[in-house]
Tab-separated table of C-alpha atoms and ligand atoms in Angstrom:
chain	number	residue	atom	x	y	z
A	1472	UNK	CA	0.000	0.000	0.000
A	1473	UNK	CA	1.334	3.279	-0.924
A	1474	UNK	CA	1.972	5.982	1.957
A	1475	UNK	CA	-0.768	9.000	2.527
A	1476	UNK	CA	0.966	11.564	0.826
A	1477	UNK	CA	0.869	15.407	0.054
A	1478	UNK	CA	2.405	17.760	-1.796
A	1479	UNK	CA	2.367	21.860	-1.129
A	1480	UNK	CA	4.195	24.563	-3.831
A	1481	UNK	CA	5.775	27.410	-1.497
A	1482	UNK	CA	6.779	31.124	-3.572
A	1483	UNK	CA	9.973	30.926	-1.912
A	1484	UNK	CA	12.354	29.661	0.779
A	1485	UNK	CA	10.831	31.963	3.680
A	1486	UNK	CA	7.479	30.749	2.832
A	1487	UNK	CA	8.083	27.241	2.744
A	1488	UNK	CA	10.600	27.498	6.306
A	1489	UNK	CA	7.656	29.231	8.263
A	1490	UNK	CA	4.892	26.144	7.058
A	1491	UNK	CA	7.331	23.447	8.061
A	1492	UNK	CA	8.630	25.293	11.395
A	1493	UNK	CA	4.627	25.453	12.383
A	1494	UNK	CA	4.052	21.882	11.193
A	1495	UNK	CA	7.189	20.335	12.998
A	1496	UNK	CA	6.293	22.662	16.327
A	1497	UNK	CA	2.287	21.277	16.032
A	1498	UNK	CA	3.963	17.734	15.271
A	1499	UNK	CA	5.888	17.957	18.464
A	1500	UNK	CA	3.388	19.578	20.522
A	1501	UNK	CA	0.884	16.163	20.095
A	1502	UNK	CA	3.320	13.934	20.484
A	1503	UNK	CA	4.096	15.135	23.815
A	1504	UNK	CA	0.756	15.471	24.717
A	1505	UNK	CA	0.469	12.562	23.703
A	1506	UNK	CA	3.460	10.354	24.474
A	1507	UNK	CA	5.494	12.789	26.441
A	1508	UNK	CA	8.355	12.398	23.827
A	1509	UNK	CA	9.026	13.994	20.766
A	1510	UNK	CA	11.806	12.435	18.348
A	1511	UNK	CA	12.760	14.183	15.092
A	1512	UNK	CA	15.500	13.214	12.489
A	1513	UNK	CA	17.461	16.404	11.252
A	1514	UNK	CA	18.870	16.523	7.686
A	1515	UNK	CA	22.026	18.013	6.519
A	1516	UNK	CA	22.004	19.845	3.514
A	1517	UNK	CA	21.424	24.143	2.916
A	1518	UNK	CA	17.602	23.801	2.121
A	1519	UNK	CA	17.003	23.642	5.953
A	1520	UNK	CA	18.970	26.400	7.355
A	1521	UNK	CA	15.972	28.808	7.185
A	1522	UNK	CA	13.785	26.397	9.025
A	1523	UNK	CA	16.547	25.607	11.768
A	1524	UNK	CA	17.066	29.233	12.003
A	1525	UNK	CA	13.479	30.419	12.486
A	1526	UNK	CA	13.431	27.672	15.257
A	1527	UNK	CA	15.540	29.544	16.960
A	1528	UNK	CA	13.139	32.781	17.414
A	1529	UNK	CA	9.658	33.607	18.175
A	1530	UNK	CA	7.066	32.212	18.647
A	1531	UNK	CA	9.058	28.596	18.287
A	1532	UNK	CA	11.374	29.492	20.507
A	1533	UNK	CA	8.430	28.865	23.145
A	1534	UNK	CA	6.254	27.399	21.637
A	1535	UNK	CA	8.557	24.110	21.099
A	1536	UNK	CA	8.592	21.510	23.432
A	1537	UNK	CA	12.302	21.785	23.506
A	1538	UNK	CA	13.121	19.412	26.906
A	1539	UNK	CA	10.740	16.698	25.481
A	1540	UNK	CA	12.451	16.386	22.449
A	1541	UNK	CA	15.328	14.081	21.070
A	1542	UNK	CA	17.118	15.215	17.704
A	1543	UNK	CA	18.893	12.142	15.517
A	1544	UNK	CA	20.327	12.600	11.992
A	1545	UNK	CA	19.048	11.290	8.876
A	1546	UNK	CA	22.698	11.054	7.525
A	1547	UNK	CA	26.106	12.520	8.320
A	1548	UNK	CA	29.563	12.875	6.487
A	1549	UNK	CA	32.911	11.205	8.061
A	1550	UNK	CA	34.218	14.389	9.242
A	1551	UNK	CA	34.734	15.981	12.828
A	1552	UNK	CA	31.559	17.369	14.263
A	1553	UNK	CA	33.095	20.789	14.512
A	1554	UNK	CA	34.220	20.159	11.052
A	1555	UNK	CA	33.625	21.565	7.403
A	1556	UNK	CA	30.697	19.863	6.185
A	1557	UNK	CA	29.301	17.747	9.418
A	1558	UNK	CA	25.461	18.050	9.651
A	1559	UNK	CA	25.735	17.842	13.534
A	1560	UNK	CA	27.780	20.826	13.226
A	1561	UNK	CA	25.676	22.801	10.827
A	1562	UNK	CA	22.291	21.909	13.081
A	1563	UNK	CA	24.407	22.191	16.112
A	1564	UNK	CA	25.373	25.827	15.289
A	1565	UNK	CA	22.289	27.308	13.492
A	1566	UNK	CA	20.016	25.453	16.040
A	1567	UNK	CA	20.874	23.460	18.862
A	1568	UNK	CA	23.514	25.934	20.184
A	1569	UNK	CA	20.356	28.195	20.536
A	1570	UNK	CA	17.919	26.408	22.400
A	1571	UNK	CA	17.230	24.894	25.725
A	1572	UNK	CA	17.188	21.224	24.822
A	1573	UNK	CA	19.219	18.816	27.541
A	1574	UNK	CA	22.682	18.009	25.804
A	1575	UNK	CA	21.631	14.437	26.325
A	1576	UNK	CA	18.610	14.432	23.904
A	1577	UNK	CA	21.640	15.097	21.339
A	1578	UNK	CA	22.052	11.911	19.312
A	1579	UNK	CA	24.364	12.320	16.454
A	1580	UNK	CA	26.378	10.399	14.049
A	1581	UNK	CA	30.029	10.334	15.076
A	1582	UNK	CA	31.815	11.224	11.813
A	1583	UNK	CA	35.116	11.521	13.296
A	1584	UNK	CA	34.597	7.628	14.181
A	1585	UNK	CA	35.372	5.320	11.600
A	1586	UNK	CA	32.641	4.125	9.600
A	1587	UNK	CA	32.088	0.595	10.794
A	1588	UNK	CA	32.810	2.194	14.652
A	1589	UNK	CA	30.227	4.981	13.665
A	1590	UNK	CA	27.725	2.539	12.764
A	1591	UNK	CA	27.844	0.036	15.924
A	1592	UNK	CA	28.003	3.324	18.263
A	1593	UNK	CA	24.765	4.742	16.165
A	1594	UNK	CA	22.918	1.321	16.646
A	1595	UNK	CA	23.638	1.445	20.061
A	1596	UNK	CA	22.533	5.205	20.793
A	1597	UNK	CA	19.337	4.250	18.487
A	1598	UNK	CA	18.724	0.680	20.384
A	1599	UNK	CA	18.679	3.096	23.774
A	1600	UNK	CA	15.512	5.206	22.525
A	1601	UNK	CA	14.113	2.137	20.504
A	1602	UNK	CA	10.568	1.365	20.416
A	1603	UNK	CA	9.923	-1.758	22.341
A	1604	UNK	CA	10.548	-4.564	20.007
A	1605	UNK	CA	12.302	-2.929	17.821
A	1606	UNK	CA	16.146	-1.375	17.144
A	1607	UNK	CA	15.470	2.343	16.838
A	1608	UNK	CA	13.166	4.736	17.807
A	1609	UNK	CA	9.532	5.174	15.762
A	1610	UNK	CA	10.637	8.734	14.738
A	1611	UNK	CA	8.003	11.369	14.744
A	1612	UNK	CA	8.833	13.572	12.364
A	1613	UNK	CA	11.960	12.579	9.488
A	1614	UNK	CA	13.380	15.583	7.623
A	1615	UNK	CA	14.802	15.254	4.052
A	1616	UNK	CA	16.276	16.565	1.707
A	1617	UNK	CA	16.702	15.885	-1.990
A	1618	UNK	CA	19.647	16.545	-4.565
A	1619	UNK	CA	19.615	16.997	-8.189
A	1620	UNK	CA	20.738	13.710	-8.755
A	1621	UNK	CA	18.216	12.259	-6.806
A	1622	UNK	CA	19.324	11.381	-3.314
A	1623	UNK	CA	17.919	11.751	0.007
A	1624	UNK	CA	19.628	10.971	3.102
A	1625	UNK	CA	22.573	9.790	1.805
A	1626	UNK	CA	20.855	6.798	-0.483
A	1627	UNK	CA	22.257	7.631	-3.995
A	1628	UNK	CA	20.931	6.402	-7.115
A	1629	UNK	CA	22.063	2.833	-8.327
A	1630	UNK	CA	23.439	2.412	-4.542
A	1631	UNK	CA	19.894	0.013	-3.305
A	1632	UNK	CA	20.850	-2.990	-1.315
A	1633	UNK	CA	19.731	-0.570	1.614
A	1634	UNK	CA	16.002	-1.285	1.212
A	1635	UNK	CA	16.348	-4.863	2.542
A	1636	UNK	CA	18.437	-4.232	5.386
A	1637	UNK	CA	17.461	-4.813	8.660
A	1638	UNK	CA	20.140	-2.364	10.057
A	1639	UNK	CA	19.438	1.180	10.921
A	1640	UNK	CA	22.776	3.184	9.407
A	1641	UNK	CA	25.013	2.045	6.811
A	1642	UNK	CA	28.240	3.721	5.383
A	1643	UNK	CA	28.009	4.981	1.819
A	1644	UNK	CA	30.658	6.558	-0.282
A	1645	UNK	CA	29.175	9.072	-2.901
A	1646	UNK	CA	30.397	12.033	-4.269
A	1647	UNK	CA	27.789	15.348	-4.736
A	1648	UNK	CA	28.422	18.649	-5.295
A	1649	UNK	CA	31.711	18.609	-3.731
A	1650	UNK	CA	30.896	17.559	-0.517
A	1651	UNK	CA	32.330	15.023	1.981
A	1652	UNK	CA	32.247	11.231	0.163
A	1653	UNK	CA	32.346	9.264	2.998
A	1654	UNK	CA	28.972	9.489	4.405
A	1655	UNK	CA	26.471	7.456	6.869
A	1656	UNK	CA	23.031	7.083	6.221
A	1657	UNK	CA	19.820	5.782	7.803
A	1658	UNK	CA	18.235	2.888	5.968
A	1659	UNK	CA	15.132	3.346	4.388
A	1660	UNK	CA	13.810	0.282	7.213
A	1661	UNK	CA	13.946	3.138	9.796
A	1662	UNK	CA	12.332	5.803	7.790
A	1663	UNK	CA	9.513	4.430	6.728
A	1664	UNK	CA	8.654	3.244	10.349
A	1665	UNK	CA	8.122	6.843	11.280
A	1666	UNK	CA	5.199	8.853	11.395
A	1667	UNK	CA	5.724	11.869	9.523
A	1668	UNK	CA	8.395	12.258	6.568
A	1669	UNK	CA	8.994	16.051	5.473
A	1670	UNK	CA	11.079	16.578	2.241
A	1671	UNK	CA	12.573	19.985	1.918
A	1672	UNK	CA	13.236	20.272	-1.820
A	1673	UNK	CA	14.167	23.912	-3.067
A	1674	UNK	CA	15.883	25.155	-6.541
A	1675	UNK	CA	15.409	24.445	-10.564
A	1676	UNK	CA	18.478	21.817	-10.142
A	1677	UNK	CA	15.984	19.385	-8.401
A	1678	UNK	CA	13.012	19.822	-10.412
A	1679	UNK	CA	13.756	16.971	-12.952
A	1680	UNK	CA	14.273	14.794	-10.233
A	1681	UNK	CA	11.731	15.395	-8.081
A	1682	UNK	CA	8.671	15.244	-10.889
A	1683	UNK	CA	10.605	11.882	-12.107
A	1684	UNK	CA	10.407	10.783	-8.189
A	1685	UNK	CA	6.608	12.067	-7.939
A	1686	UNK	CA	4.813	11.386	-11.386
A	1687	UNK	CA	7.285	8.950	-13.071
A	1688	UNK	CA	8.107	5.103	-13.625
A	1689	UNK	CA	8.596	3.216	-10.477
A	1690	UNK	CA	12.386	2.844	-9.937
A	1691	UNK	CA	13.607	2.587	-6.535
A	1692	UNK	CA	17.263	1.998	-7.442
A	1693	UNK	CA	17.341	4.908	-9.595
A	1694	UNK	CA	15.250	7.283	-7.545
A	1695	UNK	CA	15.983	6.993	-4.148
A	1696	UNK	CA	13.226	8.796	-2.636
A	1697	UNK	CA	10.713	5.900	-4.053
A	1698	UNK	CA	12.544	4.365	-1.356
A	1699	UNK	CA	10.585	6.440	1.150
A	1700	UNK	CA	7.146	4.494	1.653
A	1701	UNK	CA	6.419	4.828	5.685
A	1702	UNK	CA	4.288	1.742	6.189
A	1703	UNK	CA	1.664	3.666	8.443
A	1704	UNK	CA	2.878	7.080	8.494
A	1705	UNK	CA	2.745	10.413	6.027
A	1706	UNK	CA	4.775	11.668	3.534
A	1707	UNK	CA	4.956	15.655	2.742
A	1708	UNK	CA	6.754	17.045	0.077
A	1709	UNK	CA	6.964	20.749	0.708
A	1710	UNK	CA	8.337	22.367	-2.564
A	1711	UNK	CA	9.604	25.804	-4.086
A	1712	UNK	CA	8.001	27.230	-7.152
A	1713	UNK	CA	11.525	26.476	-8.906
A	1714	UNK	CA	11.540	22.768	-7.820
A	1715	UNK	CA	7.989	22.320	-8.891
A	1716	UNK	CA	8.313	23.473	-12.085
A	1717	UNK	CA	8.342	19.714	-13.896
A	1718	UNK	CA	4.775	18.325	-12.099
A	1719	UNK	CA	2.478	18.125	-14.065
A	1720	UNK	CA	0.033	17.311	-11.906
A	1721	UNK	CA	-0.168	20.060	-9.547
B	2369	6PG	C1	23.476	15.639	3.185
B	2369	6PG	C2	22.025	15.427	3.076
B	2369	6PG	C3	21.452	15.371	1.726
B	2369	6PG	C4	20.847	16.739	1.380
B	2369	6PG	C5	20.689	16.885	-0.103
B	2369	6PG	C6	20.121	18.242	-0.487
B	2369	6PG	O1	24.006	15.537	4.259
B	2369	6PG	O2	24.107	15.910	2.172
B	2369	6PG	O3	21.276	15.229	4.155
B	2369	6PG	O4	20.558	14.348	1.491
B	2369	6PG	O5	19.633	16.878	2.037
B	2369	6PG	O6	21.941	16.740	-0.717
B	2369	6PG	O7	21.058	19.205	-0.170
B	2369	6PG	P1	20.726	20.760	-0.337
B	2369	6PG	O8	19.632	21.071	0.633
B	2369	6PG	O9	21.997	21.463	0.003
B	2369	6PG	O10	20.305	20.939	-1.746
């Protein structure tokens, strides 16, 4: 069965920040009314900044259920965490530097570690939160981004024996736009058990991609976000103008 999904077209990138930053707050507001816990994956990436930023400020800045919340990665590159190009260090900086959420609800990818010693310590941080049952956490809300070439996370096209894995992270080696090869990645198993998936897709660049991902052929190897199917959770794709600009069935 295919996930619920929905798509919304934004004018620009302030627009589309200030709809996610109220959806993730109202997100995180039920599930701690609800389960006293909310757990969001972070994704690395320059579409985000805005969002992270606005997080910082009013009215999220109280409005967030900041000590009930844990903060994962969706991916991160094999660099230090104060390092050029670590997504801990981008979110830490731009966000988490900036509000009042316990250091401990801080779970990220070790990308000074190496890979295979990044992956067992990730399992292990993931197993800690894990739903019971099961090896990781039921994540409320996943953030995503996309490149041109397709990826999300850091699941590249062609690169698929992920989708059968039973794992939670894997290491990947990919090279895009310059940045960091050596990467780590959540498995698509531990996406699609969450509740809420949020793609962030901004920019011309992406809009081949993401109307071939949306409207074309099914091909999961090629098109990594087909990956993406949360078994009883939502998908959102919010979307710039720019990105957009290849549906055609909008
Ligand atoms: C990363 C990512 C990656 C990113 C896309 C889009 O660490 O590289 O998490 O999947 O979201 O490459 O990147 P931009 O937002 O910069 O276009």
């Amino acid at each position: 069965m295919k996930a619920r999904r929905e798509i919304k077209v934004f004018k620009d990138k302030i627009s589309l920040s200030k709809f996610a930053a109220d959806k993730v707050t109202e997100i995180a507001r039920k599930s701690v009314e609800t389960r006293n816990i909310f757990h969001l994956v972070l994704s690395g990436g320059g579409t985000p900044t805005t969002l992270y930023e606005m997080l910082t400020k009013a009215p999220y800045l109280t409005n967030f259920p900041w000590n009930r919340s844990h903060f994962y990665w969706g991916d991160e590159r094999s660099v230090a965490p104060g390092g050029e190009g670590s997504n801990f260090g981008q979110a830490s900086k731009i966000l988490l530097s900036k509000v009042p959420v316990p250091r401990y609800n801080i779970h990220r990818i070790k990308g000074e570690l190496t890979p295979e010693q990044a992956v067992d310590d990730y399992q292990v941080q993931l197993l800690a939160h894990a739903e019971q049952g099961m090896n990781w956490p039921v994540f409320d809300v996943v953030l995503l981004g996309m490149g041109a070439d397709g990826h999300t996370a850091s699941l590249f096209p062609g690169q698929s024996s992920s989708d059968d894995l039973k794992q939670a992270i894997i290491p990947v080696t990919a090279d895009y736009a310059g940045r960091p090869a050596q990467r780590l990645s959540l498995t698509p198993a531990v996406i699609n058990s969450a509740r809420y998936v949020i793609f962030l897709v901004m920019g011309a660049d992406k809009s081949v991609s993401v109307a071939s991902s949306i409207e074309g052929d099914h091909d999961p190897l090629n098109k990594p976000s087909q990956r993406i199917q949360p078994v009883s959770g939502r998908i959102l794709w919010l979307l710039d103008e720019a990105a957009a600009g290849n549906l055609s069935g909008l």
